PDB file of C-alpha atoms in Angstrom:
ATOM      1  CA  UNK K 101      96.032 -70.461 -85.069  1.00  0.00           C
ATOM      2  CA  UNK K 102      94.801 -73.783 -83.779  1.00  0.00           C
ATOM      3  CA  UNK K 103      91.285 -74.661 -82.662  1.00  0.00           C
ATOM      4  CA  UNK K 104      92.413 -74.439 -79.025  1.00  0.00           C
ATOM      5  CA  UNK K 105      93.808 -70.911 -79.389  1.00  0.00           C
ATOM      6  CA  UNK K 106      90.736 -69.694 -81.259  1.00  0.00           C
ATOM      7  CA  UNK K 107      88.528 -71.237 -78.597  1.00  0.00           C
ATOM      8  CA  UNK K 108      90.520 -69.477 -75.864  1.00  0.00           C
ATOM      9  CA  UNK K 109      90.175 -66.218 -77.803  1.00  0.00           C
ATOM     10  CA  UNK K 110      86.414 -66.685 -78.118  1.00  0.00           C
ATOM     11  CA  UNK K 111      86.066 -67.297 -74.406  1.00  0.00           C
ATOM     12  CA  UNK K 112      88.301 -64.314 -73.658  1.00  0.00           C
ATOM     13  CA  UNK K 113      86.289 -61.863 -75.753  1.00  0.00           C
ATOM     14  CA  UNK K 114      83.086 -63.203 -74.171  1.00  0.00           C
ATOM     15  CA  UNK K 115      84.585 -62.774 -70.704  1.00  0.00           C
ATOM     16  CA  UNK K 116      85.737 -59.234 -71.505  1.00  0.00           C
ATOM     17  CA  UNK K 117      82.326 -58.160 -72.796  1.00  0.00           C
ATOM     18  CA  UNK K 118      79.872 -60.113 -70.653  1.00  0.00           C
ATOM     19  CA  UNK K 119      79.625 -57.600 -67.810  1.00  0.00           C
ATOM     20  CA  UNK K 120      78.592 -54.777 -70.160  1.00  0.00           C
ATOM     21  CA  UNK K 121      76.256 -57.120 -72.059  1.00  0.00           C
ATOM     22  CA  UNK K 122      74.686 -58.236 -68.790  1.00  0.00           C
ATOM     23  CA  UNK K 123      74.095 -54.660 -67.652  1.00  0.00           C
ATOM     24  CA  UNK K 124      72.236 -53.857 -70.867  1.00  0.00           C
ATOM     25  CA  UNK K 125      70.278 -57.055 -71.493  1.00  0.00           C
ATOM     26  CA  UNK K 126      70.077 -59.198 -68.361  1.00  0.00           C
ATOM     27  CA  UNK K 127      69.046 -56.807 -65.593  1.00  0.00           C
ATOM     28  CA  UNK K 128      65.433 -57.989 -65.386  1.00  0.00           C
ATOM     29  CA  UNK K 129      66.047 -61.734 -65.152  1.00  0.00           C
ATOM     30  CA  UNK K 130      66.415 -63.947 -62.099  1.00  0.00           C
ATOM     31  CA  UNK K 131      69.811 -65.386 -61.217  1.00  0.00           C
ATOM     32  CA  UNK K 132      69.178 -68.905 -62.510  1.00  0.00           C
ATOM     33  CA  UNK K 133      68.006 -67.608 -65.892  1.00  0.00           C
ATOM     34  CA  UNK K 134      70.993 -65.235 -66.033  1.00  0.00           C
ATOM     35  CA  UNK K 135      73.275 -68.203 -65.423  1.00  0.00           C
ATOM     36  CA  UNK K 136      71.698 -70.112 -68.312  1.00  0.00           C
ATOM     37  CA  UNK K 137      72.088 -67.061 -70.573  1.00  0.00           C
ATOM     38  CA  UNK K 138      75.723 -66.739 -69.417  1.00  0.00           C
ATOM     39  CA  UNK K 139      76.453 -70.252 -70.678  1.00  0.00           C
ATOM     40  CA  UNK K 140      74.628 -69.628 -73.962  1.00  0.00           C
ATOM     41  CA  UNK K 141      76.623 -66.416 -74.526  1.00  0.00           C
ATOM     42  CA  UNK K 142      79.922 -68.185 -73.875  1.00  0.00           C
ATOM     43  CA  UNK K 143      79.119 -71.275 -75.943  1.00  0.00           C
ATOM     44  CA  UNK K 144      78.115 -69.196 -78.945  1.00  0.00           C
ATOM     45  CA  UNK K 145      81.287 -67.120 -78.576  1.00  0.00           C
ATOM     46  CA  UNK K 146      83.213 -70.386 -78.719  1.00  0.00           C
ATOM     47  CA  UNK K 147      81.232 -71.547 -81.767  1.00  0.00           C
ATOM     48  CA  UNK K 148      81.773 -68.193 -83.488  1.00  0.00           C
ATOM     49  CA  UNK K 149      85.497 -68.369 -82.788  1.00  0.00           C
ATOM     50  CA  UNK K 150      85.726 -71.601 -84.791  1.00  0.00           C
ATOM     51  CA  UNK K 151      83.386 -70.844 -87.721  1.00  0.00           C
ATOM     52  CA  UNK K 152      85.710 -68.787 -89.973  1.00  0.00           C
ATOM     53  CA  UNK K 153      87.815 -71.873 -90.646  1.00  0.00           C
ATOM     54  CA  UNK K 154      84.973 -73.512 -92.549  1.00  0.00           C
ATOM     55  CA  UNK K 155      86.925 -72.202 -95.548  1.00  0.00           C
ATOM     56  CA  UNK K 156      89.500 -74.978 -95.136  1.00  0.00           C
ATOM     57  CA  UNK K 157      88.671 -78.658 -95.133  1.00  0.00           C
ATOM     58  CA  UNK K 158      91.259 -79.451 -92.445  1.00  0.00           C
ATOM     59  CA  UNK K 159      89.633 -77.548 -89.589  1.00  0.00           C
ATOM     60  CA  UNK K 160      87.636 -78.864 -86.654  1.00  0.00           C
ATOM     61  CA  UNK K 161      84.425 -77.195 -87.865  1.00  0.00           C
ATOM     62  CA  UNK K 162      84.929 -78.517 -91.394  1.00  0.00           C
ATOM     63  CA  UNK K 163      84.948 -82.031 -90.029  1.00  0.00           C
ATOM     64  CA  UNK K 164      81.708 -81.316 -88.147  1.00  0.00           C
ATOM     65  CA  UNK K 165      80.013 -79.748 -91.185  1.00  0.00           C
ATOM     66  CA  UNK K 166      81.804 -81.251 -94.219  1.00  0.00           C
ATOM     67  CA  UNK K 167      79.177 -80.337 -96.835  1.00  0.00           C
ATOM     68  CA  UNK K 168      79.094 -76.681 -95.802  1.00  0.00           C
ATOM     69  CA  UNK K 169      82.881 -76.601 -95.678  1.00  0.00           C
ATOM     70  CA  UNK K 170      83.146 -78.124 -99.147  1.00  0.00           C
ATOM     71  CA  UNK K 171      80.724 -75.514-100.491  1.00  0.00           C
ATOM     72  CA  UNK K 172      82.659 -72.617 -98.898  1.00  0.00           C
ATOM     73  CA  UNK K 173      86.198 -73.866 -99.560  1.00  0.00           C
ATOM     74  CA  UNK K 174      85.464 -74.338-103.277  1.00  0.00           C
ATOM     75  CA  UNK K 175      84.444 -70.684-103.561  1.00  0.00           C
ATOM     76  CA  UNK K 176      86.990 -68.903-101.392  1.00  0.00           C
ATOM     77  CA  UNK K 177      90.581 -69.283-100.315  1.00  0.00           C
ATOM     78  CA  UNK K 178      91.574 -69.897 -96.703  1.00  0.00           C
ATOM     79  CA  UNK K 179      91.737 -66.664 -94.698  1.00  0.00           C
ATOM     80  CA  UNK K 180      90.042 -64.810 -97.536  1.00  0.00           C
ATOM     81  CA  UNK K 181      86.375 -63.787 -97.628  1.00  0.00           C
ATOM     82  CA  UNK K 182      85.388 -65.583 -94.396  1.00  0.00           C
ATOM     83  CA  UNK K 183      88.176 -63.722 -92.571  1.00  0.00           C
ATOM     84  CA  UNK K 184      87.235 -60.256 -93.829  1.00  0.00           C
ATOM     85  CA  UNK K 185      85.483 -57.199 -92.448  1.00  0.00           C
ATOM     86  CA  UNK K 186      82.970 -57.549 -95.285  1.00  0.00           C
ATOM     87  CA  UNK K 187      81.955 -61.020 -94.094  1.00  0.00           C
ATOM     88  CA  UNK K 188      81.813 -59.763 -90.488  1.00  0.00           C
ATOM     89  CA  UNK K 189      79.428 -57.009 -91.617  1.00  0.00           C
ATOM     90  CA  UNK K 190      77.242 -59.525 -93.488  1.00  0.00           C
ATOM     91  CA  UNK K 191      77.246 -61.817 -90.443  1.00  0.00           C
ATOM     92  CA  UNK K 192      76.198 -58.963 -88.146  1.00  0.00           C
ATOM     93  CA  UNK K 193      73.282 -58.110 -90.445  1.00  0.00           C
ATOM     94  CA  UNK K 194      72.176 -61.766 -90.615  1.00  0.00           C
ATOM     95  CA  UNK K 195      72.346 -62.082 -86.836  1.00  0.00           C
ATOM     96  CA  UNK K 196      70.369 -58.834 -86.433  1.00  0.00           C
ATOM     97  CA  UNK K 197      67.727 -60.196 -88.777  1.00  0.00           C
ATOM     98  CA  UNK K 198      67.482 -63.442 -86.790  1.00  0.00           C
ATOM     99  CA  UNK K 199      67.057 -61.479 -83.554  1.00  0.00           C
ATOM    100  CA  UNK K 200      64.341 -59.288 -85.111  1.00  0.00           C
ATOM    101  CA  UNK K 201      62.485 -62.254 -86.624  1.00  0.00           C
ATOM    102  CA  UNK K 202      62.696 -63.939 -83.215  1.00  0.00           C
ATOM    103  CA  UNK K 203      60.949 -60.925 -81.668  1.00  0.00           C
ATOM    104  CA  UNK K 204      64.099 -59.907 -79.754  1.00  0.00           C
ATOM    105  CA  UNK K 205      64.135 -63.138 -77.749  1.00  0.00           C
ATOM    106  CA  UNK K 206      66.884 -62.912 -75.105  1.00  0.00           C
ATOM    107  CA  UNK K 207      68.246 -66.354 -75.982  1.00  0.00           C
ATOM    108  CA  UNK K 208      68.665 -65.267 -79.605  1.00  0.00           C
ATOM    109  CA  UNK K 209      70.260 -62.003 -78.469  1.00  0.00           C
ATOM    110  CA  UNK K 210      72.782 -63.877 -76.281  1.00  0.00           C
ATOM    111  CA  UNK K 211      73.490 -66.311 -79.106  1.00  0.00           C
ATOM    112  CA  UNK K 212      73.924 -63.569 -81.712  1.00  0.00           C
ATOM    113  CA  UNK K 213      76.219 -61.378 -79.606  1.00  0.00           C
ATOM    114  CA  UNK K 214      78.310 -64.357 -78.548  1.00  0.00           C
ATOM    115  CA  UNK K 215      78.583 -65.654 -82.120  1.00  0.00           C
ATOM    116  CA  UNK K 216      79.535 -62.247 -83.529  1.00  0.00           C
ATOM    117  CA  UNK K 217      82.165 -61.545 -80.877  1.00  0.00           C
ATOM    118  CA  UNK K 218      83.645 -65.026 -81.175  1.00  0.00           C
ATOM    119  CA  UNK K 219      83.824 -64.664 -84.951  1.00  0.00           C
ATOM    120  CA  UNK K 220      85.545 -61.281 -84.604  1.00  0.00           C
ATOM    121  CA  UNK K 221      88.045 -62.768 -82.130  1.00  0.00           C
ATOM    122  CA  UNK K 222      88.995 -65.422 -84.692  1.00  0.00           C
ATOM    123  CA  UNK K 223      89.814 -62.810 -87.311  1.00  0.00           C
ATOM    124  CA  UNK K 224      91.726 -60.708 -84.788  1.00  0.00           C
ATOM    125  CA  UNK K 225      93.823 -63.680 -83.684  1.00  0.00           C
ATOM    126  CA  UNK K 226      94.599 -64.721 -87.269  1.00  0.00           C
ATOM    127  CA  UNK K 227      95.920 -61.217 -87.936  1.00  0.00           C
ATOM    128  CA  UNK K 228      98.766 -62.116 -85.573  1.00  0.00           C
ATOM    129  CA  UNK K 229      99.825 -65.148 -87.609  1.00  0.00           C
ATOM    130  CA  UNK K 230     102.528 -65.340 -90.222  1.00  0.00           C
ATOM    131  CA  UNK K 231      99.885 -65.994 -92.898  1.00  0.00           C
ATOM    132  CA  UNK K 232      97.677 -63.005 -91.979  1.00  0.00           C
ATOM    133  CA  UNK K 233      94.141 -62.481 -93.339  1.00  0.00           C
ATOM    134  CA  UNK K 234      92.492 -60.787 -96.320  1.00  0.00           C
ATOM    135  CA  UNK K 235      90.874 -58.274 -93.952  1.00  0.00           C
ATOM    136  CA  UNK K 236      89.788 -55.855 -96.674  1.00  0.00           C
ATOM    137  CA  UNK K 237      88.470 -58.471 -99.112  1.00  0.00           C
ATOM    138  CA  UNK K 238      88.045 -58.114-102.129  1.00  0.00           C
ATOM    139  CA  UNK K 239      91.029 -55.727-102.324  1.00  0.00           C
ATOM    140  CA  UNK K 240      93.466 -58.636-102.014  1.00  0.00           C
ATOM    141  CA  UNK K 241      95.628 -57.022 -99.342  1.00  0.00           C
ATOM    142  CA  UNK K 242      97.002 -59.562 -96.866  1.00  0.00           C
ATOM    143  CA  UNK K 243      96.913 -57.966 -93.407  1.00  0.00           C
ATOM    144  CA  UNK K 244      99.158 -59.210 -90.573  1.00  0.00           C
ATOM    145  CA  UNK K 245     100.572 -57.696 -87.403  1.00  0.00           C
ATOM    146  CA  UNK K 246     102.956 -60.425 -86.298  1.00  0.00           C
ATOM    147  CA  UNK K 247     104.833 -63.471 -87.486  1.00  0.00           C
ATOM    148  CA  UNK K 248     103.394 -66.050 -85.104  1.00  0.00           C
ATOM    149  CA  UNK K 249     103.337 -69.480 -86.737  1.00  0.00           C
ATOM    150  CA  UNK K 250     100.344 -71.781 -86.344  1.00  0.00           C
ATOM    151  CA  UNK K 251     101.010 -74.726 -83.968  1.00  0.00           C
ATOM    152  CA  UNK K 252     104.375 -73.274 -82.946  1.00  0.00           C
ATOM    153  CA  UNK K 253     105.782 -73.092 -79.438  1.00  0.00           C
ATOM    154  CA  UNK K 254     104.976 -69.376 -79.489  1.00  0.00           C
ATOM    155  CA  UNK K 255     101.331 -70.048 -80.272  1.00  0.00           C
ATOM    156  CA  UNK K 256     101.083 -72.668 -77.533  1.00  0.00           C
ATOM    157  CA  UNK K 257     102.475 -70.144 -75.029  1.00  0.00           C
ATOM    158  CA  UNK K 258     100.106 -67.465 -76.340  1.00  0.00           C
ATOM    159  CA  UNK K 259      97.184 -69.897 -75.919  1.00  0.00           C
ATOM    160  CA  UNK K 260      98.181 -70.556 -72.300  1.00  0.00           C
ATOM    161  CA  UNK K 261      98.174 -66.815 -71.598  1.00  0.00           C
ATOM    162  CA  UNK K 262      94.759 -66.380 -73.254  1.00  0.00           C
ATOM    163  CA  UNK K 263      93.380 -69.367 -71.351  1.00  0.00           C
ATOM    164  CA  UNK K 264      94.723 -68.096 -68.000  1.00  0.00           C
ATOM    165  CA  UNK K 265      93.185 -64.646 -68.483  1.00  0.00           C
ATOM    166  CA  UNK K 266      89.907 -66.148 -69.785  1.00  0.00           C
ATOM    167  CA  UNK K 267      89.470 -68.495 -66.836  1.00  0.00           C
ATOM    168  CA  UNK K 268      90.068 -65.711 -64.334  1.00  0.00           C
ATOM    169  CA  UNK K 269      87.652 -63.373 -66.099  1.00  0.00           C
ATOM    170  CA  UNK K 270      85.018 -66.114 -66.367  1.00  0.00           C
ATOM    171  CA  UNK K 271      85.197 -66.644 -62.611  1.00  0.00           C
ATOM    172  CA  UNK K 272      84.983 -62.885 -62.099  1.00  0.00           C
ATOM    173  CA  UNK K 273      81.893 -62.760 -64.334  1.00  0.00           C
ATOM    174  CA  UNK K 274      80.279 -65.637 -62.449  1.00  0.00           C
ATOM    175  CA  UNK K 275      81.025 -63.884 -59.158  1.00  0.00           C
ATOM    176  CA  UNK K 276      79.520 -60.677 -60.535  1.00  0.00           C
ATOM    177  CA  UNK K 277      76.529 -62.473 -62.078  1.00  0.00           C
ATOM    178  CA  UNK K 278      75.672 -64.460 -58.980  1.00  0.00           C
ATOM    179  CA  UNK K 279      76.296 -61.428 -56.751  1.00  0.00           C
ATOM    180  CA  UNK K 280      78.231 -63.556 -54.261  1.00  0.00           C
ATOM    181  CA  UNK K 281      78.850 -61.943 -50.886  1.00  0.00           C
ATOM    182  CA  UNK K 282      82.073 -62.938 -49.132  1.00  0.00           C
TER     183      UNK K 282
END
């Protein structure tokens, strides 16, 4: 999948989960602070949706962080370890640790949840590509559910659908968050 499709997927998963997240974590904050946390949640979901491709030097994130990408890509193949459930588990534990060290700061909580969900969306979307992912690393089993080719017409259409749904859900979440009365 392309950067654009992964970004749309990150925003979509954030939009699908924000209402439940808000009910659990954001009840006691004023509207302006909730709005700021909304944007943090969504931006970290977007960031998380792009991070798994640090394992290839051609990706958008690899160009932003070339030294980290070089380190990762020399040690793992593309869509291998960084696209696995094992890495997702390690990431969740690291994010939990950051939240605990930060004394459960709400900004860190929003960032961590957004990052984790965005990262998971990336792996889920890559499962639908022709190349698949090494979901159960280190077992070496390539897991795929579809034959969608990266940068194909099919992917561009799929991205448009994701983007359309995401935008509508983001507006719904803003409406819900701001408690707008019509």
